[in-house]
Every structure is written in C-alpha cells, then in structure tokens.
mmCIF file of C-alpha atoms and ligand atoms in Angstrom:
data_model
loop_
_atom_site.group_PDB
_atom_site.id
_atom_site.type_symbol
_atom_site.label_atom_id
_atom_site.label_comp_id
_atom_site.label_asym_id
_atom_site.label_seq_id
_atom_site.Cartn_x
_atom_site.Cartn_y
_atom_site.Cartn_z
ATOM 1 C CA UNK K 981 -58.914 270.449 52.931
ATOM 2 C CA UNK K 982 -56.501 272.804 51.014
ATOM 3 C CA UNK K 983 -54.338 275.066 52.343
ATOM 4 C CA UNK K 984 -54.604 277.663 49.883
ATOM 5 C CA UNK K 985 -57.970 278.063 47.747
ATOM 6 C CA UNK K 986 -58.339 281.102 45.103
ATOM 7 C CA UNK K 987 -61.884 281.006 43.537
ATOM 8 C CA UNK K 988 -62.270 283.479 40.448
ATOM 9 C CA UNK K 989 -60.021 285.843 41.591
ATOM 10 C CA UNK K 990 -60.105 289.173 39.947
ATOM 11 C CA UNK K 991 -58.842 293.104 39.664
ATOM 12 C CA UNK K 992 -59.144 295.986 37.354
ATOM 13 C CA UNK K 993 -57.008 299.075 37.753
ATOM 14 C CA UNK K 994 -58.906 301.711 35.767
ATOM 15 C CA UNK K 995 -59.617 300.264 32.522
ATOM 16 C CA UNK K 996 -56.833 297.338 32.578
ATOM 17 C CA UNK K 997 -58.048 293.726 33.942
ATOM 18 C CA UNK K 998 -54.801 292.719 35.100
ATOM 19 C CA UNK K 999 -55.770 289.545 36.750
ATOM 20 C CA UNK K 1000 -59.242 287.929 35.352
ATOM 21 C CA UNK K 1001 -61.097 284.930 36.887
ATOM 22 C CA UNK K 1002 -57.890 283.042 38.399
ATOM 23 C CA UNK K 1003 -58.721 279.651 40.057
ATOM 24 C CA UNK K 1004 -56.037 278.019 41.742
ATOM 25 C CA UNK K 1005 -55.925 275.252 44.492
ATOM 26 C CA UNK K 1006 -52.642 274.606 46.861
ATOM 27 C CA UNK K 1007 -52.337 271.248 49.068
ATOM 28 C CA UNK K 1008 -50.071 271.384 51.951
ATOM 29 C CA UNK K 1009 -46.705 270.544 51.390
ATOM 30 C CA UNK K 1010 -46.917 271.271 47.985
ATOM 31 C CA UNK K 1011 -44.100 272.975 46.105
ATOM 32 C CA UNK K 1012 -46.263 275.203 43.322
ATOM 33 C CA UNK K 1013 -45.580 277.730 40.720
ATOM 34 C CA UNK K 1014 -46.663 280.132 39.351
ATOM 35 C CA UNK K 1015 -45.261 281.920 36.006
ATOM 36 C CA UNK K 1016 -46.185 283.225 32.836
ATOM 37 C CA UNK K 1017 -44.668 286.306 30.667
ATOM 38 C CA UNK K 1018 -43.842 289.839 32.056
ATOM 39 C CA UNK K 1019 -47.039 291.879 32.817
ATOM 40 C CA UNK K 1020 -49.145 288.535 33.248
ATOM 41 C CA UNK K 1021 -50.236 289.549 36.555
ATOM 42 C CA UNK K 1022 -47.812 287.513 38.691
ATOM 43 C CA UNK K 1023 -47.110 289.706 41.380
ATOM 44 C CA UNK K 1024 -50.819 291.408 41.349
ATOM 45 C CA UNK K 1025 -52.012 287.428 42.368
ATOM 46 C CA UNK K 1026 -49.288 288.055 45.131
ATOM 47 C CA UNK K 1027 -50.462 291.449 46.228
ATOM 48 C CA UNK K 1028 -54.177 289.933 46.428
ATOM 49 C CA UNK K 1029 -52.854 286.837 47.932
ATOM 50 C CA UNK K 1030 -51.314 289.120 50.760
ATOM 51 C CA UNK K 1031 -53.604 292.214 51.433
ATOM 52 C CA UNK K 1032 -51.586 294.549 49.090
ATOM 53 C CA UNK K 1033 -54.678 295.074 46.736
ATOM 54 C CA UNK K 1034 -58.494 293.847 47.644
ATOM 55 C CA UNK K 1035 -59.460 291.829 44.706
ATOM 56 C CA UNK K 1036 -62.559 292.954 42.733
ATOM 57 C CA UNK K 1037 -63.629 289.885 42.289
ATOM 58 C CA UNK K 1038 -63.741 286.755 43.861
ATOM 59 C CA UNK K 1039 -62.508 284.782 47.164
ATOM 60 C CA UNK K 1040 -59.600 283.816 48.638
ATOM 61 C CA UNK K 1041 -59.549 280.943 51.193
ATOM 62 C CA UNK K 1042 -56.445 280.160 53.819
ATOM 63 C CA UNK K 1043 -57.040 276.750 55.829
ATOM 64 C CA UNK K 1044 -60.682 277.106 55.338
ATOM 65 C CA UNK K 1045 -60.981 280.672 56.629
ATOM 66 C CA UNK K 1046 -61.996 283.050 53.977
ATOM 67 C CA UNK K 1047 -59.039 285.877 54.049
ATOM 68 C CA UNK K 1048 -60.537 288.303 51.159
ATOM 69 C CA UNK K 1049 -60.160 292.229 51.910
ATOM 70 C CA UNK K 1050 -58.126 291.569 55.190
ATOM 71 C CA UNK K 1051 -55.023 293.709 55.556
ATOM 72 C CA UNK K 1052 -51.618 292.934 54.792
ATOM 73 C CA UNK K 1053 -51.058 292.679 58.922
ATOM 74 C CA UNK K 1054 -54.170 290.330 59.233
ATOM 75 C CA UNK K 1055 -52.880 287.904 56.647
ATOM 76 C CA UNK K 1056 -49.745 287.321 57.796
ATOM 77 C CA UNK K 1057 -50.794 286.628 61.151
ATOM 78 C CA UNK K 1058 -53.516 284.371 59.752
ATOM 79 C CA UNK K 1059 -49.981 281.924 58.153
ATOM 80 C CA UNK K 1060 -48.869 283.701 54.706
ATOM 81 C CA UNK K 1061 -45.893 285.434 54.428
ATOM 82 C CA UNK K 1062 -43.861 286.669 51.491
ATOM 83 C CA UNK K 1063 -40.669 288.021 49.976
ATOM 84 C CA UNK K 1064 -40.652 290.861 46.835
ATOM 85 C CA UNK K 1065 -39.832 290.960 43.836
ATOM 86 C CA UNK K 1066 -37.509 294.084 44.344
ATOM 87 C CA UNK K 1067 -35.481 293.150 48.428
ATOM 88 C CA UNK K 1068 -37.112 294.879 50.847
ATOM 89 C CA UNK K 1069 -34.826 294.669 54.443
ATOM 90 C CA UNK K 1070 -34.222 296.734 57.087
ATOM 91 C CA UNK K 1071 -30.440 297.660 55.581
ATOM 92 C CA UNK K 1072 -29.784 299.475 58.577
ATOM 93 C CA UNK K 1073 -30.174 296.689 60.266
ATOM 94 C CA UNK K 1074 -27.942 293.525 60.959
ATOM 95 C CA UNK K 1075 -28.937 290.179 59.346
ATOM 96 C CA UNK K 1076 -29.540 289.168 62.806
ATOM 97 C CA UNK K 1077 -31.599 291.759 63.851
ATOM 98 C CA UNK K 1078 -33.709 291.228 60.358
ATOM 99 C CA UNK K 1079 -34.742 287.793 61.219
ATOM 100 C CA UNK K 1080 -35.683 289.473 64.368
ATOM 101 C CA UNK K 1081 -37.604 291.718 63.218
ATOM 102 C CA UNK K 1082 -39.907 288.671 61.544
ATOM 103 C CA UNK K 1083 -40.063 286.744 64.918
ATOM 104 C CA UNK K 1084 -41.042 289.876 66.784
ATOM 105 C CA UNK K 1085 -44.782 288.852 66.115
ATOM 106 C CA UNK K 1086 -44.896 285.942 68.069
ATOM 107 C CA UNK K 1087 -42.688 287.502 71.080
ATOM 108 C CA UNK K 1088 -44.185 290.101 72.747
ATOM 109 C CA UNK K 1089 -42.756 292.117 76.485
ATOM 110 C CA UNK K 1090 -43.986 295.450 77.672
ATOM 111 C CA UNK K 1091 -42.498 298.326 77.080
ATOM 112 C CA UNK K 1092 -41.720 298.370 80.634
ATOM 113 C CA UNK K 1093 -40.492 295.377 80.706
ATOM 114 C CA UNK K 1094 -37.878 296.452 77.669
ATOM 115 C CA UNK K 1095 -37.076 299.743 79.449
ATOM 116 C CA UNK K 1096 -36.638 298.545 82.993
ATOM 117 C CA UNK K 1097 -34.380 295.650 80.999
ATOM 118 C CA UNK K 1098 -36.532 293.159 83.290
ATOM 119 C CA UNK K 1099 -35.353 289.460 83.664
ATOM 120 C CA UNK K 1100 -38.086 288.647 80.993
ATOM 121 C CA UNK K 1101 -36.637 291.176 78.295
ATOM 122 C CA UNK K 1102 -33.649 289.241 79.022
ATOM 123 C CA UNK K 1103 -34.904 285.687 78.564
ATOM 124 C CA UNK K 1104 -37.085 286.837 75.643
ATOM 125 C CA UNK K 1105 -34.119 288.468 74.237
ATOM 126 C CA UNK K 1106 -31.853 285.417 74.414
ATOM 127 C CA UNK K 1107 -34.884 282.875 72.944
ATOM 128 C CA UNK K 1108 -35.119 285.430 69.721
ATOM 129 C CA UNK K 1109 -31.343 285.620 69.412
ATOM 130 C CA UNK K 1110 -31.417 281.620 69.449
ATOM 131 C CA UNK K 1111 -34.376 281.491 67.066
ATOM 132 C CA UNK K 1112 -33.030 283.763 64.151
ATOM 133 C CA UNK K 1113 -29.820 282.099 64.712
ATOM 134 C CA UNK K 1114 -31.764 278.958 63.624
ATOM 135 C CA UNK K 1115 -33.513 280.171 60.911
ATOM 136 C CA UNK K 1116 -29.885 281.749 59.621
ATOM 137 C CA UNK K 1117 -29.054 278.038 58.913
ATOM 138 C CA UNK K 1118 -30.574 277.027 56.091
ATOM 139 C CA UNK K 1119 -29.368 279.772 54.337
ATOM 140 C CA UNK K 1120 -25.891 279.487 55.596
ATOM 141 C CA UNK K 1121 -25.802 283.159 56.609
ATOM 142 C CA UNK K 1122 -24.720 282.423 60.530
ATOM 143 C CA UNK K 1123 -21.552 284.031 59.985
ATOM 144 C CA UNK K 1124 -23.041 287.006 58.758
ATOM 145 C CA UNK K 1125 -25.309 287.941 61.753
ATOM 146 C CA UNK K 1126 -23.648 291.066 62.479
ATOM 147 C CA UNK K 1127 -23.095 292.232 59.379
ATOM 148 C CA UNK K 1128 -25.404 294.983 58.137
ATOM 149 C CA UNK K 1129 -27.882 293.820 55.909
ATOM 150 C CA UNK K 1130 -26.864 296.759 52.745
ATOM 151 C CA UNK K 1131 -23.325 295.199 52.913
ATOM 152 C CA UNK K 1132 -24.809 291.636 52.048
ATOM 153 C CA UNK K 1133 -24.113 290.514 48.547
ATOM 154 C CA UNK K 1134 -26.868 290.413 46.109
ATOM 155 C CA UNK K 1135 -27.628 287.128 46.639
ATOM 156 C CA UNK K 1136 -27.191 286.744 50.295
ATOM 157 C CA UNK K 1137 -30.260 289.210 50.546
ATOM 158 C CA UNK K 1138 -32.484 287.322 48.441
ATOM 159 C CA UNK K 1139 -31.868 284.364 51.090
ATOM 160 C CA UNK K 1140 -31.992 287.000 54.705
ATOM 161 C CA UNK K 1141 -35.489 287.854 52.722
ATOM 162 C CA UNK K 1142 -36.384 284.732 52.369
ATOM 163 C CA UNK K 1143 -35.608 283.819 56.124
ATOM 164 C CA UNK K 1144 -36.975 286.574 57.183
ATOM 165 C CA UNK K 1145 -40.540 285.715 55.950
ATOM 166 C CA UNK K 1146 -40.117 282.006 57.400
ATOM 167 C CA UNK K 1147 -39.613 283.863 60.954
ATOM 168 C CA UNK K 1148 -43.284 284.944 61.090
ATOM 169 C CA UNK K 1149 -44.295 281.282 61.090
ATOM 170 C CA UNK K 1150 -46.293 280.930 57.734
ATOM 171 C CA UNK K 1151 -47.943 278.155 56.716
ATOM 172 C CA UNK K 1152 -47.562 279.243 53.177
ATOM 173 C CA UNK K 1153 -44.523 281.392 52.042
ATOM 174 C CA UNK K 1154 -44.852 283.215 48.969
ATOM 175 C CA UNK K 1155 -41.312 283.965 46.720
ATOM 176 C CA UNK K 1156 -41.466 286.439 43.843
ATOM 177 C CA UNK K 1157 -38.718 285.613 41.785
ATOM 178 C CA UNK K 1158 -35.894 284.435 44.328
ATOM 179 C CA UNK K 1159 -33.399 283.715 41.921
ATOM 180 C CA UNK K 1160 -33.829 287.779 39.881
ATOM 181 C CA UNK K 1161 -30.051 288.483 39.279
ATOM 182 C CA UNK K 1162 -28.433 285.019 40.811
ATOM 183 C CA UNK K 1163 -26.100 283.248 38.751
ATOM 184 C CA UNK K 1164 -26.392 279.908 37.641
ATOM 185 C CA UNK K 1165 -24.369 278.387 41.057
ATOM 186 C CA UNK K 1166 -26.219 280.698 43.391
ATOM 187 C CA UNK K 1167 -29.744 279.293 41.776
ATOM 188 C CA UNK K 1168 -28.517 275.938 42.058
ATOM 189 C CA UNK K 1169 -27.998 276.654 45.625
ATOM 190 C CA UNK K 1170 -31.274 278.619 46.308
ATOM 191 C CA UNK K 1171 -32.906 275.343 44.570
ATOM 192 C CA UNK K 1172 -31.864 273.159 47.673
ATOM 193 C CA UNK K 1173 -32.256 275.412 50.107
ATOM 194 C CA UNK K 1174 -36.365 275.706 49.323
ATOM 195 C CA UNK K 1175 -36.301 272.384 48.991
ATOM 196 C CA UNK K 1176 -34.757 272.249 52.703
ATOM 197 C CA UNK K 1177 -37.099 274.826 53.759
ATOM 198 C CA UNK K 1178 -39.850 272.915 52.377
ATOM 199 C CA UNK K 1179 -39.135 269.773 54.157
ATOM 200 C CA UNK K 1180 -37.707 271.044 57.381
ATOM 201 C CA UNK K 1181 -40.275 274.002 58.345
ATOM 202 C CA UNK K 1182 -43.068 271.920 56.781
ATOM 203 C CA UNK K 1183 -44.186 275.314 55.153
ATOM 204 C CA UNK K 1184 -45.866 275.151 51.733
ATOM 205 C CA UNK K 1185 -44.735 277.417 48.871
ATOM 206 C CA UNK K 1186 -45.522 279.193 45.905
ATOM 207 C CA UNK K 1187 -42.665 280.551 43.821
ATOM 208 C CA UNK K 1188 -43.101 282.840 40.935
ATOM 209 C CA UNK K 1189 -40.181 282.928 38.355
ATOM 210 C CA UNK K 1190 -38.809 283.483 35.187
ATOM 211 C CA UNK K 1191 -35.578 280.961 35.823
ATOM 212 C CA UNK K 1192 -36.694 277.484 34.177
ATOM 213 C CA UNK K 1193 -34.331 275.338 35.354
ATOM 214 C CA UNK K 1194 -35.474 276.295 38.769
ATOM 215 C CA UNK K 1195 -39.159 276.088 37.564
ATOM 216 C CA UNK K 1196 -38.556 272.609 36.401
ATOM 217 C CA UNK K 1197 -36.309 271.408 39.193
ATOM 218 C CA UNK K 1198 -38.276 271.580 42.006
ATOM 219 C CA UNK K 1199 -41.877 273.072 41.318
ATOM 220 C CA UNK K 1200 -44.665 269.993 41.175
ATOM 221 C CA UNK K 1201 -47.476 271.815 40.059
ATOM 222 C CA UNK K 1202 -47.446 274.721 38.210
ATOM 223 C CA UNK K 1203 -50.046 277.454 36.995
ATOM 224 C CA UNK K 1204 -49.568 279.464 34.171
ATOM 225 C CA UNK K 1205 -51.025 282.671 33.252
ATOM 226 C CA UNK K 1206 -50.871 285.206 29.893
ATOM 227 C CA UNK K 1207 -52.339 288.436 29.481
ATOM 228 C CA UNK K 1208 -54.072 288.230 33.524
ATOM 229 C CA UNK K 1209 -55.696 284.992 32.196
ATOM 230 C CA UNK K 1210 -55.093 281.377 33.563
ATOM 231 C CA UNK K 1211 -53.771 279.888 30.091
ATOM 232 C CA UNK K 1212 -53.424 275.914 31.806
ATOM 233 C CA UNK K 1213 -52.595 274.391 35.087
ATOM 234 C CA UNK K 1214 -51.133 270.960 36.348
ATOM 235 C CA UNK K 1215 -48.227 268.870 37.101
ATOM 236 C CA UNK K 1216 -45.008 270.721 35.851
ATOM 237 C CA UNK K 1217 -44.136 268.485 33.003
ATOM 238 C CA UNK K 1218 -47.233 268.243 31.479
ATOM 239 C CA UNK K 1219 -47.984 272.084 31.533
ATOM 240 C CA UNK K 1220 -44.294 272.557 30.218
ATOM 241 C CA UNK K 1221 -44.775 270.460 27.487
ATOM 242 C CA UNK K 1222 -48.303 271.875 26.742
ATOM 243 C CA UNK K 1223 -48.306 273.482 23.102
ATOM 244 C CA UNK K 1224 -50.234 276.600 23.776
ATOM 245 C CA UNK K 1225 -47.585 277.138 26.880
ATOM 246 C CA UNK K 1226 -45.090 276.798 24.654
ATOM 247 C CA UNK K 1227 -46.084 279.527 22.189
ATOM 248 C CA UNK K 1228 -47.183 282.127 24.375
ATOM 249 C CA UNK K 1229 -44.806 281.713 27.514
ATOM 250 C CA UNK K 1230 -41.174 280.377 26.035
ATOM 251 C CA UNK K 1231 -41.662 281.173 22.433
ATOM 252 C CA UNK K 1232 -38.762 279.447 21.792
HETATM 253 N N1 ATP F 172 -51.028 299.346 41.128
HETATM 254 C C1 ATP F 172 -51.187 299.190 39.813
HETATM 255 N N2 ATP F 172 -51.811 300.141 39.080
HETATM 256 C C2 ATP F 172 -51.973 299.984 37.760
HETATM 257 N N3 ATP F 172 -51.568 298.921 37.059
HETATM 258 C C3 ATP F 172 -50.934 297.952 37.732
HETATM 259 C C4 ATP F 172 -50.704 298.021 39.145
HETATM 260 N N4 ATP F 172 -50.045 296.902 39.538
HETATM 261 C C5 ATP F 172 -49.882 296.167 38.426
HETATM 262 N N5 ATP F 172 -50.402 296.783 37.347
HETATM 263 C C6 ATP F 172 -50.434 296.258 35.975
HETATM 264 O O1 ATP F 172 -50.937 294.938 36.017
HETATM 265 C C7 ATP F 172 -50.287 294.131 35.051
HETATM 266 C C8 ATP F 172 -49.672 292.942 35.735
HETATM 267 O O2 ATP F 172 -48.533 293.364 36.476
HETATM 268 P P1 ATP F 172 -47.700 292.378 37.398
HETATM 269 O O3 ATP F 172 -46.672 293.197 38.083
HETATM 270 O O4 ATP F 172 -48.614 291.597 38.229
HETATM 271 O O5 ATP F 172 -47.007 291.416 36.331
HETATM 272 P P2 ATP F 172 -45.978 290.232 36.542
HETATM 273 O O6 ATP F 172 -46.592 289.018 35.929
HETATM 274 O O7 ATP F 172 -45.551 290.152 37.958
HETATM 275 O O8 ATP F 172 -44.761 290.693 35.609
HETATM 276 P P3 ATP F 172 -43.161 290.558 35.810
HETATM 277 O O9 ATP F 172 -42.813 289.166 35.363
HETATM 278 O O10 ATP F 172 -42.597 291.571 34.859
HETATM 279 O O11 ATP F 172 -42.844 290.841 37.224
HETATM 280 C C9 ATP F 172 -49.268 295.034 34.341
HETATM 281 O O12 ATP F 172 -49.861 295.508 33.162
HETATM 282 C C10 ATP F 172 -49.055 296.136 35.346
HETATM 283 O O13 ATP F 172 -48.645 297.326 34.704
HETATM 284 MG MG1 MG F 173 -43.792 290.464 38.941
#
C-alpha cells in the first residue's frame, strides 16, 4: 500500500483554481518532489496535504486512512508533519526547548504532576531532554541547544525547523523549500542531511524547491505542476529532461 495517496485533489479561492485535479502517489521510503514555477500551487498542495485548507475537491489518503477535511492537529498526529516556506519557531525559545516543543505530543504528565515537580516530571523531563538532544544530531546543532532560536543563523533555522517537525514522529515530513536563502555549501550540506534523515528515521519525504541541484541530487521521483495543473510526473531524470518541462518550468 502507499503511504501517501492524493486522488484529484482540488481548490478554488474565489474565482482562481489554484490547484486542479492533482494525482499523486508516494511509496514509503521514497524521496519525492514536488516543483514547478512560482504561483503553481506548491505550497496550497502542502496546506491541503496538512489541514491548512480543506480541498474542494477530491481525497487525500495517509497509510490507507482517508485524512480529507481533518484539522491541522488531527493530521499530524495521524504521521505528517511539515516545515514552511517562511521559518516558523518559537524564537523565544532555545533550540532545545524547540525540539521540545515537537516531542511534547507524544509525552504527556499532569499538570500536577509538572507543578508538584513529581518524580515523573522529572524522569519525563530528562527522556525529552535526551530525545531532542538526539534529534539535534543530524543537523549538527548540539552545541547550540541553549542558544535562542532568533540568534540562530539563517540557515541553522531552516535545519532546528526541520528537526523540529521530525520530533512529532511523522511518517511523512513535508519541506517547503529548505534550501530558500542557503548558499551553495549550506545546500550541499542540507542535501546529506535529508538524505541522513531519510535513511536513519525511516521517514518518507516530499520536498518542494526551486534549487535544482538539490532537486536533481537526491529527489527520485518528482511531480511537476504549472498554472495549479499536474504538467508530468516520474522518475527525476526523465521528467527533467521532458520537453514540455523544460519550456514551461526552466525556460532556459
Ligand atoms: N489563501 C489564499 N487565498 C487566495 N489565493 C491564494 C491563497 N493561497 C494561495 N493562493 C494563490 O494560489 C496560487 C498558488 O499559490 P502557492 O503559494 O501554492 O504557489 P507556490 O507554487 O507555492 O509558489 P512559490 O514557488 O512562489 O512559493 C497563487 O496564485 C496564490 O496567489
Ligand atoms: Mg510556495
């Protein structure tokens, strides 16, 4: 079964059909994405995909469970998490307490139990402290646990956001644009590390992004879509090579 099935997916705001009769199907393990020209409808797939906007049309299907119209809340529990386009983090907040912040879902103590400081708000304390440390590995941001999340370089944030949707546990992690604004070493390094993340959280992923090199470096599948419209679909290479890709996506 695949993890991730979008039949005919659809949504009109007002008078614009920003995303029209999408189909796309995600195995686990795979490494998909998803691009296409500024105002495709990228992120609006992302929104449905997560509870942001109920579609207008058509279903979408997590692990055989049809997830359509569920809230934001209810689909993450039910395995997909994602990162933005523009960072969103707590920046009041230490990286630390960020990743924290994720794993909070699956560890749960009474209030009492927090305000009395029992011995279980200790011990649940000192797992979640060891778990975010964890997922700060991958992304080599250990050293920076204290450090507030605001005083994070650019691209240090991209990767606490991206670590701090792997805390929730999803089976598939959604990235809009992780490399926006990283230089060509920084994507080179991002490129490994959701490789990594790939292979050691056996999560599945679909990336949406402008950056080709990363498009082409690690993506296996991609789907492409123009004007809200699937334009073609496949194994990166051949839809990269794909004439009508060509002229409407990289024009160049
Ligand atoms: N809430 C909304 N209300 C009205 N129109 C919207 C809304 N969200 C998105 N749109 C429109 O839908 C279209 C697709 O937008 P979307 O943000 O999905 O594009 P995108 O492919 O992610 O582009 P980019 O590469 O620039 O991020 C655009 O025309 C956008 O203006
Ligand atoms: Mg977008």
């Amino acid at each position: 079964m695949a993890l991730l099935e979008v039949k005919k997916l659809g949504i009109s705001f007002g008078g614009l059909r920003a995303v029209d009769d999408f189909t796309m199907t995600i195995e686990k393990g795979d490494l998909y994405g998803l691009i296409g020209p500024n105002g495709a409808g990228k992120t609006t797939v992302f929104n449905m995909l997560t509870g942001v906007y109920k579609p207008t049309d058509g279903s979408i299907w997590l692990d055989g469970e049809n997830i359509t119209g569920r809230s934001n809340i209810e689909i993450n529990k039910a395995g997909i998490a994602r990162t933005f386009q523009n960072i969103r983090l707590f920046s009041n907040l230490s990286v630390l307490d960020n990743v924290k912040a994720g794993l909070s879902n699956h560890y749960t103590y009474s209030t009492a139990t927090g305000v009395l400081r029992l011995p279980k708000y200790f011990r649940i304390e000192k797992e979640m402290n060891e778990r975010a440390m964890e997922l700060l590995k991958p992304f080599e941001l250990e050293a920076d646990a204290n450090v507030l999340a605001s005083n994070l370089p650019y691209g240090k944030q991209r990767k606490l956001e991206i670590a701090r949707a792997l805390a929730t546990q999803p089976k598939l992690l959604l990235l809009d644009e992780p490399a926006a604004g990283m230089n060509p070493k920084e994507t080179a390094g991002l490129m490994n590390t959701i490789l990594t993340v790939r292979d050691d959280f056996g999560v599945t992923i679909l990336l949406i992004e402008h950056d080709m090199s990363l498009v082409s470096g690690i993506c296996e599948k991609l789907s492409v879509l123009n004007f809200g419209q699937l334009l073609c679909q496949g194994p990166t290479g051949q839809v990269l090579s794909d004439p009508e890709v060509i002229k409407a996506y990289l024009g160049e």
